[in-house]
CSV table of C-alpha atoms and ligand atoms in Angstrom, one decimal:
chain,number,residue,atom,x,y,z
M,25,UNK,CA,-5.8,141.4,65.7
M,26,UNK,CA,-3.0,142.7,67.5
M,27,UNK,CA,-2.9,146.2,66.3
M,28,UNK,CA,-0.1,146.8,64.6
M,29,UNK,CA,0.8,149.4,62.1
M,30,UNK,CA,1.0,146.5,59.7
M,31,UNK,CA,-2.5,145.4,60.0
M,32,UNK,CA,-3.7,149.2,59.8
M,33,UNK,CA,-1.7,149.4,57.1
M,34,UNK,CA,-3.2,146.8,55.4
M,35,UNK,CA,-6.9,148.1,56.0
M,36,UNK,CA,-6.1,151.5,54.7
M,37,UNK,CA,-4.8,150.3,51.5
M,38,UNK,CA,-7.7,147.8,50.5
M,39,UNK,CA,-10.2,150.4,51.5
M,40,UNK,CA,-8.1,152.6,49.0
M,41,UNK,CA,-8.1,150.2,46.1
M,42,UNK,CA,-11.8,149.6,46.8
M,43,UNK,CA,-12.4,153.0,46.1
M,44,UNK,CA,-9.9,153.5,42.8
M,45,UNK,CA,-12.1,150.2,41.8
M,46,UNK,CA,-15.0,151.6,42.0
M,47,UNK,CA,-14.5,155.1,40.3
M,48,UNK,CA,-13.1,153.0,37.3
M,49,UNK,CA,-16.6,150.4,37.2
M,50,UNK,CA,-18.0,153.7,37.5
M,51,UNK,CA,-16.1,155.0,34.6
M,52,UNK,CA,-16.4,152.1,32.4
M,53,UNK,CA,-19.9,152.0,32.6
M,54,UNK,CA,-20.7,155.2,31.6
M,55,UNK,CA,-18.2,154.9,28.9
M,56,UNK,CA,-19.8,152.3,27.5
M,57,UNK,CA,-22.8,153.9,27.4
M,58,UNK,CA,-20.9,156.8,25.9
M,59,UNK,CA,-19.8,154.9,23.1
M,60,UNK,CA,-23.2,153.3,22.5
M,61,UNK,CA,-25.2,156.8,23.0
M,62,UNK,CA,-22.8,158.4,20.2
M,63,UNK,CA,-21.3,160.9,22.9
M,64,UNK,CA,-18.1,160.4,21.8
M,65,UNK,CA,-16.9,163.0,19.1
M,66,UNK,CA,-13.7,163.5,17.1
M,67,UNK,CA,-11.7,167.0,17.3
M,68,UNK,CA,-8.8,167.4,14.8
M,69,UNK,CA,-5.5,168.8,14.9
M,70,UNK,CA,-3.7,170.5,11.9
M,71,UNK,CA,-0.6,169.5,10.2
M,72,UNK,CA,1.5,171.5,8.7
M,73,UNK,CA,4.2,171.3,6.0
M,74,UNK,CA,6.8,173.5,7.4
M,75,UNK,CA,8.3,174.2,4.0
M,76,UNK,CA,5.9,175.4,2.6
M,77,UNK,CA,3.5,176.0,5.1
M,78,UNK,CA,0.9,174.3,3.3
M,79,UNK,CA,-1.7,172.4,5.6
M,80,UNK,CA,-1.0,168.8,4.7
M,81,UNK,CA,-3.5,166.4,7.1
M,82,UNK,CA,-4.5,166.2,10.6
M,83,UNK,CA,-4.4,163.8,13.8
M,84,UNK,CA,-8.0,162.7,14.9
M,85,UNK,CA,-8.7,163.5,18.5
M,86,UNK,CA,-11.4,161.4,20.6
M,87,UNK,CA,-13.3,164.0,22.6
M,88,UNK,CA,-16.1,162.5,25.3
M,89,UNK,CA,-19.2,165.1,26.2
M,90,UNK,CA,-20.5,163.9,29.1
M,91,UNK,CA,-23.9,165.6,30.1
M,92,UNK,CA,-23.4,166.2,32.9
M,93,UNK,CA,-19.5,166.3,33.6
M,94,UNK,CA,-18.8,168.2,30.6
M,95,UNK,CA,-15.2,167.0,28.7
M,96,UNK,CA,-13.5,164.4,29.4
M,97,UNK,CA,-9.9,163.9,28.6
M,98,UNK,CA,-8.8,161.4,26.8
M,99,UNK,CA,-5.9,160.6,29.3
M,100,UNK,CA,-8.2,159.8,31.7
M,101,UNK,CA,-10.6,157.1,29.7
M,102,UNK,CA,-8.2,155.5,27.0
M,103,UNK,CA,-6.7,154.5,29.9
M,104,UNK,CA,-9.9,152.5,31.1
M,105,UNK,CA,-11.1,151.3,28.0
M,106,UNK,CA,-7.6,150.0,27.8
M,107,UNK,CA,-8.1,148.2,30.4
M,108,UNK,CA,-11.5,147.0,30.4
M,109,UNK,CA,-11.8,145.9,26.1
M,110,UNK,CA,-13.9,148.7,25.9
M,111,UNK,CA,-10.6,149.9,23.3
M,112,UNK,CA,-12.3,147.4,20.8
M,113,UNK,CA,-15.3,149.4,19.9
M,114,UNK,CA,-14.2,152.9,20.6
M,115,UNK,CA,-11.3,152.2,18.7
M,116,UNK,CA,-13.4,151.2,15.5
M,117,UNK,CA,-15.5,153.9,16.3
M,118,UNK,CA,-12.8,156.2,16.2
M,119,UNK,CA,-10.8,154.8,13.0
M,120,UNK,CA,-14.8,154.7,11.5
M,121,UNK,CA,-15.5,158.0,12.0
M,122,UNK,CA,-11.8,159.1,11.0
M,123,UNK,CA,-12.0,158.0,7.8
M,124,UNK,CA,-15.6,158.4,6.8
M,125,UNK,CA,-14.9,162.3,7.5
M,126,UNK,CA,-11.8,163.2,5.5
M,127,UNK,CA,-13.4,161.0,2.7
M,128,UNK,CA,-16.5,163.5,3.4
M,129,UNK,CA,-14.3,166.2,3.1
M,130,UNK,CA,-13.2,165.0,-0.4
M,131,UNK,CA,-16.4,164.5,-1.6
M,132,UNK,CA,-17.6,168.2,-0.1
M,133,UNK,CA,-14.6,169.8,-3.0
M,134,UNK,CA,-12.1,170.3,-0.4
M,135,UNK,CA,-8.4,169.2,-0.5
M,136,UNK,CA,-7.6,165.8,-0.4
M,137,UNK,CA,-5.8,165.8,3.4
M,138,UNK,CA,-4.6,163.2,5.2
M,139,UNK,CA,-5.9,161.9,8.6
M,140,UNK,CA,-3.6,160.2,11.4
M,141,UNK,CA,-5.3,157.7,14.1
M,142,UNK,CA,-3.8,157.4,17.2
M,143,UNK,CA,-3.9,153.2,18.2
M,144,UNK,CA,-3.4,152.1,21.9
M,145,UNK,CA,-1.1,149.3,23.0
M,146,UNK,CA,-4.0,146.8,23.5
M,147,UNK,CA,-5.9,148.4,20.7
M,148,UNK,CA,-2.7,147.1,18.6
M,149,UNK,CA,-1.7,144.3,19.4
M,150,UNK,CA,-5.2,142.5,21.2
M,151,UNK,CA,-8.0,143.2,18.8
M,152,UNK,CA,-8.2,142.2,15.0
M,153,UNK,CA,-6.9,145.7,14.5
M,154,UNK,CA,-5.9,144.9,10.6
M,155,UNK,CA,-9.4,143.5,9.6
M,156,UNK,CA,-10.5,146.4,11.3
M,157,UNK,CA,-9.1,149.0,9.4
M,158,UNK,CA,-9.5,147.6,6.3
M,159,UNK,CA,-13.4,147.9,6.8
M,160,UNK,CA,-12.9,151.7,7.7
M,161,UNK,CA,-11.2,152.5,4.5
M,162,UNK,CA,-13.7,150.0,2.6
M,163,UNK,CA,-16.6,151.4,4.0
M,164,UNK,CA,-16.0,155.1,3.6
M,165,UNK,CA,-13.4,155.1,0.4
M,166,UNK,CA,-10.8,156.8,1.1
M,167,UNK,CA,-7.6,156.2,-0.3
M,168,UNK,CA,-5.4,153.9,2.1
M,169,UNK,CA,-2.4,156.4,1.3
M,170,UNK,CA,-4.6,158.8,2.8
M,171,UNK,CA,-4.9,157.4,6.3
M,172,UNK,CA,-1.7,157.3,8.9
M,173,UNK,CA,-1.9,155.3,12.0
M,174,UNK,CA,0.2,156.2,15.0
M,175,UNK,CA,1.8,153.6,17.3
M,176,UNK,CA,3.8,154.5,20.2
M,177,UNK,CA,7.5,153.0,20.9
M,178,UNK,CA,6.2,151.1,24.0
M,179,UNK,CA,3.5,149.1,22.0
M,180,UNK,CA,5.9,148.1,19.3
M,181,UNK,CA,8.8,147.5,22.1
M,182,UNK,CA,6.5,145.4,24.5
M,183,UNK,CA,6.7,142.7,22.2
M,184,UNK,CA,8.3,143.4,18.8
M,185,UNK,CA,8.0,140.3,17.0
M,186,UNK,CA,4.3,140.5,17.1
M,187,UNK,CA,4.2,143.9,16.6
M,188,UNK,CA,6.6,143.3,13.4
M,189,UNK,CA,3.7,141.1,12.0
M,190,UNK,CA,0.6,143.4,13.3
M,191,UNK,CA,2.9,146.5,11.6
M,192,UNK,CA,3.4,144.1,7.9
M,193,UNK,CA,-0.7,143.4,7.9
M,194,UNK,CA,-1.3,147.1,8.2
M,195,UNK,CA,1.4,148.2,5.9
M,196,UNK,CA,-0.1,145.6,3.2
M,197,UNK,CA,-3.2,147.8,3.5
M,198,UNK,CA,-1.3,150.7,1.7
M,199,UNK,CA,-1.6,153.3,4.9
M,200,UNK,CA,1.2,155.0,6.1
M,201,UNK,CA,2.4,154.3,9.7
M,202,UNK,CA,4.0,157.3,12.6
M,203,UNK,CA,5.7,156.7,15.5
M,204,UNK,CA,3.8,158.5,17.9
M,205,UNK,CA,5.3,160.5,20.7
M,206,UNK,CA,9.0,159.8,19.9
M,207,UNK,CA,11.6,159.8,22.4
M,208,UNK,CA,10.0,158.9,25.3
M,209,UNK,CA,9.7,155.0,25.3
M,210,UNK,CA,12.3,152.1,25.5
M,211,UNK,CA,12.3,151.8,21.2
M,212,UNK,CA,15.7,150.3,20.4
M,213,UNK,CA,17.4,151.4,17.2
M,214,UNK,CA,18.0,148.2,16.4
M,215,UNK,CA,14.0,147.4,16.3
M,216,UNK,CA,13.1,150.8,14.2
M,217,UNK,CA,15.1,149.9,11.6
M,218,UNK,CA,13.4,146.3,11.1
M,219,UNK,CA,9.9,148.5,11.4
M,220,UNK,CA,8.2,149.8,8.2
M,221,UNK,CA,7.8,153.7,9.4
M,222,UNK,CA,7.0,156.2,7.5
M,223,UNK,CA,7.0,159.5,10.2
M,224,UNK,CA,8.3,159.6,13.2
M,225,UNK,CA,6.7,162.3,15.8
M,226,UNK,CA,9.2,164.2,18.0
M,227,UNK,CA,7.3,164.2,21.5
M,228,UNK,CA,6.4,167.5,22.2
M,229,UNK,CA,8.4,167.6,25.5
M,230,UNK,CA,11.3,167.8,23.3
M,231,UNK,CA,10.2,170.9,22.0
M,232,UNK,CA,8.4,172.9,24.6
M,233,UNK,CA,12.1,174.5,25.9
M,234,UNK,CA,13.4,175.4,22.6
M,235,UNK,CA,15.1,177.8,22.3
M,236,UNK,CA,16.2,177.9,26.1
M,237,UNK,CA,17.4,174.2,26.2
M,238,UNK,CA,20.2,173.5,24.4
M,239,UNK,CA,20.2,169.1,25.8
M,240,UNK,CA,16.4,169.5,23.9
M,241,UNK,CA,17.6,171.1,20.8
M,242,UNK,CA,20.3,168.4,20.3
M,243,UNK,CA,18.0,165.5,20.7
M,244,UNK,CA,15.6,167.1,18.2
M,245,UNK,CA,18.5,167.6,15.5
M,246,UNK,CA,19.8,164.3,16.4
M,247,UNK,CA,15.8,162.8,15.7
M,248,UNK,CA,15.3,164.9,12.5
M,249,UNK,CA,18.8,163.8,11.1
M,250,UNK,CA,18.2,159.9,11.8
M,251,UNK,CA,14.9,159.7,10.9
M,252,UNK,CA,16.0,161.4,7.7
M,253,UNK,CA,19.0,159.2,7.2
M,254,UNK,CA,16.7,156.4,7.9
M,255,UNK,CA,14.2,156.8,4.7
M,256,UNK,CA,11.5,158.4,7.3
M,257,UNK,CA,10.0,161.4,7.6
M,258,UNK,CA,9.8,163.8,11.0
M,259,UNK,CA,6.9,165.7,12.6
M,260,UNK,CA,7.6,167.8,15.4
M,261,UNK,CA,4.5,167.6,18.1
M,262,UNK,CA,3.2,170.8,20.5
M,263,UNK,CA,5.2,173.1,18.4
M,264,UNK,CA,4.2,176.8,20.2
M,265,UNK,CA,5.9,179.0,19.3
M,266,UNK,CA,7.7,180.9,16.2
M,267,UNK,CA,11.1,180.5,17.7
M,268,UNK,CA,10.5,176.7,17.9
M,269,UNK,CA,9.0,176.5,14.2
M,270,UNK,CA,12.1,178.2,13.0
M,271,UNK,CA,14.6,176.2,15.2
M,272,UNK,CA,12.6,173.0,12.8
M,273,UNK,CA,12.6,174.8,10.1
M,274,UNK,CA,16.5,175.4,10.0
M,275,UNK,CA,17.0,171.5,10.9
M,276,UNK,CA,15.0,170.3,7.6
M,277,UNK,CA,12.0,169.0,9.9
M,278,UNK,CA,9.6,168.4,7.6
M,279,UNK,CA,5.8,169.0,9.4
M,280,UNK,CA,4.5,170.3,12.7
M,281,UNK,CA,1.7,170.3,14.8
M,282,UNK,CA,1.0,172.5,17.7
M,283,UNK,CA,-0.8,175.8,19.1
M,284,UNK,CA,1.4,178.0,17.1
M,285,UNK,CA,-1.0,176.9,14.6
M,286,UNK,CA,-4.1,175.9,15.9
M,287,UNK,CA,-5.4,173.7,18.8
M,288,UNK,CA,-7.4,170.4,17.7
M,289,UNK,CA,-10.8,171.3,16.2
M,290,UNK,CA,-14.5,170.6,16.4
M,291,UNK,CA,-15.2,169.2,12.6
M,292,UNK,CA,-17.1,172.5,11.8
M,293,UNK,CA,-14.3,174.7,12.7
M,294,UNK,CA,-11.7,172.6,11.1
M,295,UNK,CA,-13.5,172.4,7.8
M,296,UNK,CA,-13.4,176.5,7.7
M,297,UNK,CA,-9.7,175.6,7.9
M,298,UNK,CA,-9.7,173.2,5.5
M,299,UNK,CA,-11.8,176.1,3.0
M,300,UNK,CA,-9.1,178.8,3.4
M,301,UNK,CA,-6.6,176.2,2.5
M,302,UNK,CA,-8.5,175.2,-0.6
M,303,UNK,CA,-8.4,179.2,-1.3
M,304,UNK,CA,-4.7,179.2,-0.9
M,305,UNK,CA,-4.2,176.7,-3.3
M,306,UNK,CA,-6.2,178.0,-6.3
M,307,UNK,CA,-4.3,181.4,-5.4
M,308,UNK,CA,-1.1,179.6,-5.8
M,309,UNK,CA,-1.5,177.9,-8.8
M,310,UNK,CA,-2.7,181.1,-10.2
M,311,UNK,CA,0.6,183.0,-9.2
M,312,UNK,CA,2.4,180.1,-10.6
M,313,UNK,CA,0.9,181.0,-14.3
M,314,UNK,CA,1.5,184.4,-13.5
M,315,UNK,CA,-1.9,185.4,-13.0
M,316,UNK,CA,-2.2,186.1,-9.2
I,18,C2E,P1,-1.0,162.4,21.3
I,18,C2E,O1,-1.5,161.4,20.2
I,18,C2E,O2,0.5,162.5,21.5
I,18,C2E,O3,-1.7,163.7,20.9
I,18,C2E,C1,-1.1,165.0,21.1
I,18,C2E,C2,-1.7,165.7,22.3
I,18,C2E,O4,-1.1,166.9,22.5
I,18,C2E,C3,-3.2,166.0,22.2
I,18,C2E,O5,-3.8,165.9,23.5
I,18,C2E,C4,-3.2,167.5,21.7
I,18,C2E,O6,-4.4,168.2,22.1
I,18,C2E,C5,-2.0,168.0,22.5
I,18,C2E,N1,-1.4,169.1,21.8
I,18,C2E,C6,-1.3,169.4,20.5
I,18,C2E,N2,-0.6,170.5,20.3
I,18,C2E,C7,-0.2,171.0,21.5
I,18,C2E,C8,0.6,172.1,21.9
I,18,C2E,O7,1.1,172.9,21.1
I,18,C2E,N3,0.9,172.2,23.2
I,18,C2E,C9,0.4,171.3,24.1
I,18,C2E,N4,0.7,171.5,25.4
I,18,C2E,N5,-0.4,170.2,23.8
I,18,C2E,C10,-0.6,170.1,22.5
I,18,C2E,P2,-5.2,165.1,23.7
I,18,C2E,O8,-6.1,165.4,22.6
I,18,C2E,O9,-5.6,165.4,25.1
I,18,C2E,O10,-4.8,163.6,23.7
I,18,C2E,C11,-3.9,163.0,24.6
I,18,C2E,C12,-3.5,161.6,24.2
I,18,C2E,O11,-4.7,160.8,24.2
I,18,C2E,C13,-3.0,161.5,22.8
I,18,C2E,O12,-1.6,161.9,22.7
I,18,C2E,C14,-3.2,160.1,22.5
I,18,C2E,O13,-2.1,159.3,23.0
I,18,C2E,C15,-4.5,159.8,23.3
I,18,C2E,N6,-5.6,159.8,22.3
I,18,C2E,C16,-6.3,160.8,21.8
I,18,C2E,N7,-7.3,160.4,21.0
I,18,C2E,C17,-7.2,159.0,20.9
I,18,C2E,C18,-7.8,158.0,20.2
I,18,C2E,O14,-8.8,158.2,19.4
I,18,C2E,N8,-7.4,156.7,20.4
I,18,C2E,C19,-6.4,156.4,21.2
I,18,C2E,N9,-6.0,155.1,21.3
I,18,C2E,N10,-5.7,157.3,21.9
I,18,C2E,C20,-6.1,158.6,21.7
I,19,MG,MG1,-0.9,161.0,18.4
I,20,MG,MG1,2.1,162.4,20.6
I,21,MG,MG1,0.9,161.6,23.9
């Protein structure tokens, strides 16, 4: 070879992609085995009905303990199981395991919540993702009207015709489906409206300067008001503060989710949660006879 930058060039970048391959074989190997050795476990996040500030459901979080590395985020391997198929069983792993516990709550005495399952873009529109979920909700019983899946605007923009059809199988189910991270993908109004939706979720970067931005707070009165005037409802994502919940609040948002009230959960943790609102409840009804 002559020498040239080029040619350098060239070697320096295939050595670099050699080594990005082989962290993610690396990666998907041990994810698999993840999946398979049941290291995988679901944290959940509550929702909150701002109104009344009753909790309502929760969003189902996939957590991976590795042994040895500890926690692994989530936007580090969705991204590779997306990319490998390995999104086919972790994803019915995760819709599994999603329903089979709020049913388990149910059937423990505590209130009947919703749950929300997040679905990737391949996840949605590559695997047989309606047969899927009509085992979960076979297998574990819970209520269809009881489970909400969340899609993001660049799965249904990719292709929207076969997302349309994917979004019509689901909806036939009886389940409720959320617009997931709202605001932040390509979705064309003139799609959403042709999409059965029930909730649209306000991506949390449109909240994390509210108060102090005032470009932030019109897009999220501008979201809230369409997605009202549209038939759908509207849940405001990493809400952190009181200043923020009451900036919603005065807007007619209808839920949040968010560190003001609490991060997502280990299941033991969460069902505590899930106890103090069944205590809030029967202390409500009995005000309401005029007995508290
Ligand atoms: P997402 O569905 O938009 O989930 C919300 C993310 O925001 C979660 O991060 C949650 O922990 C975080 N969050 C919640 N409240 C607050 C807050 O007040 N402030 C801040 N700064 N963050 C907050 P997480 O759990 O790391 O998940 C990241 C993303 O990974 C999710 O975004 C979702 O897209 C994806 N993901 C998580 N679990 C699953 C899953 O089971 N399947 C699929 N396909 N994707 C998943
Ligand atoms: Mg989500
Ligand atoms: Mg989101
Ligand atoms: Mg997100």
């Amino acid at each position: 070879k002559d020498g040239k930058g080029g040619s350098n060039q060239w070697c320096f970048f295939n050595e670099d992609m050699t080594q990005a391959a082989r962290e993610r074989i690396a990666l998907e190997s041990r994810l698999r085995n993840a999946v398979a050795q049941g290291h995988l476990q679901l944290f959940y996040q509550p929702q909150i009905d701002i109104a009344t500030g009753g909790l309502i459901g929760c969003e189902a979080l996939v957590r991976w303990f590795d042994p040895v590395d500890g926690m692994i985020s989530p936007a580090r391997f969705i991204p590779v199981a997306e990319s490998t198929g390995l999104i086919g069983p972790l994803g019915e792993w995760v819709l599994g395991e999603a329903c089979r516990q709020a049913q388990a709550w149910s059937s423990q005495g505590l209130p009947d919540i919703s749950i929300a399952v997040n679905l990737s873009l391949h996840q949605f529109l590559l695997t047989d993702i309606v047969g899927c979920t009509r085992q979960a909700l076979a297998r574990s019983g819970l209520p269809a009207g009881r489970l909400e899946l969340e899609i993001t605007e660049s799965a249904l923009a990719a292709r929207p015709d076969e997302a349309l059809t994917v979004l019509r199988g689901l909806k036939d189910l009886g389940l409720r489906l959320a617009i997931d991270d709202f605001g932040t993908g390509y979705s064309s109004l003139a799609h959403l409206k042709r999409f059965p939706i029930d909730l649209l979720k306000i991506d949390q970067s449109f909240i994390r300067d509210i108060p102090q931005s005032a470009d932030d707070m019109a897009i999220s009165h501008a979201v809230i008001a369409m997605g009202k005037s549209m038939g759908m409802e509207v849940l405001a994502e990493g809400v952190e503060t009181a200043a923020q919940l009451e900036f919603l609040r005065q807007h007619g948002c209808h839920f949040y989710q968010g560190y003001f009230c609490s991060r997502p959960l280990p299941v033991g943790e969460f069902t505590v949660l899930l106890e103090g609102e069944a205590q809030r409840r029967r202390q409500e009804s009995l005000n309401s006879l005029g007995l508290g």
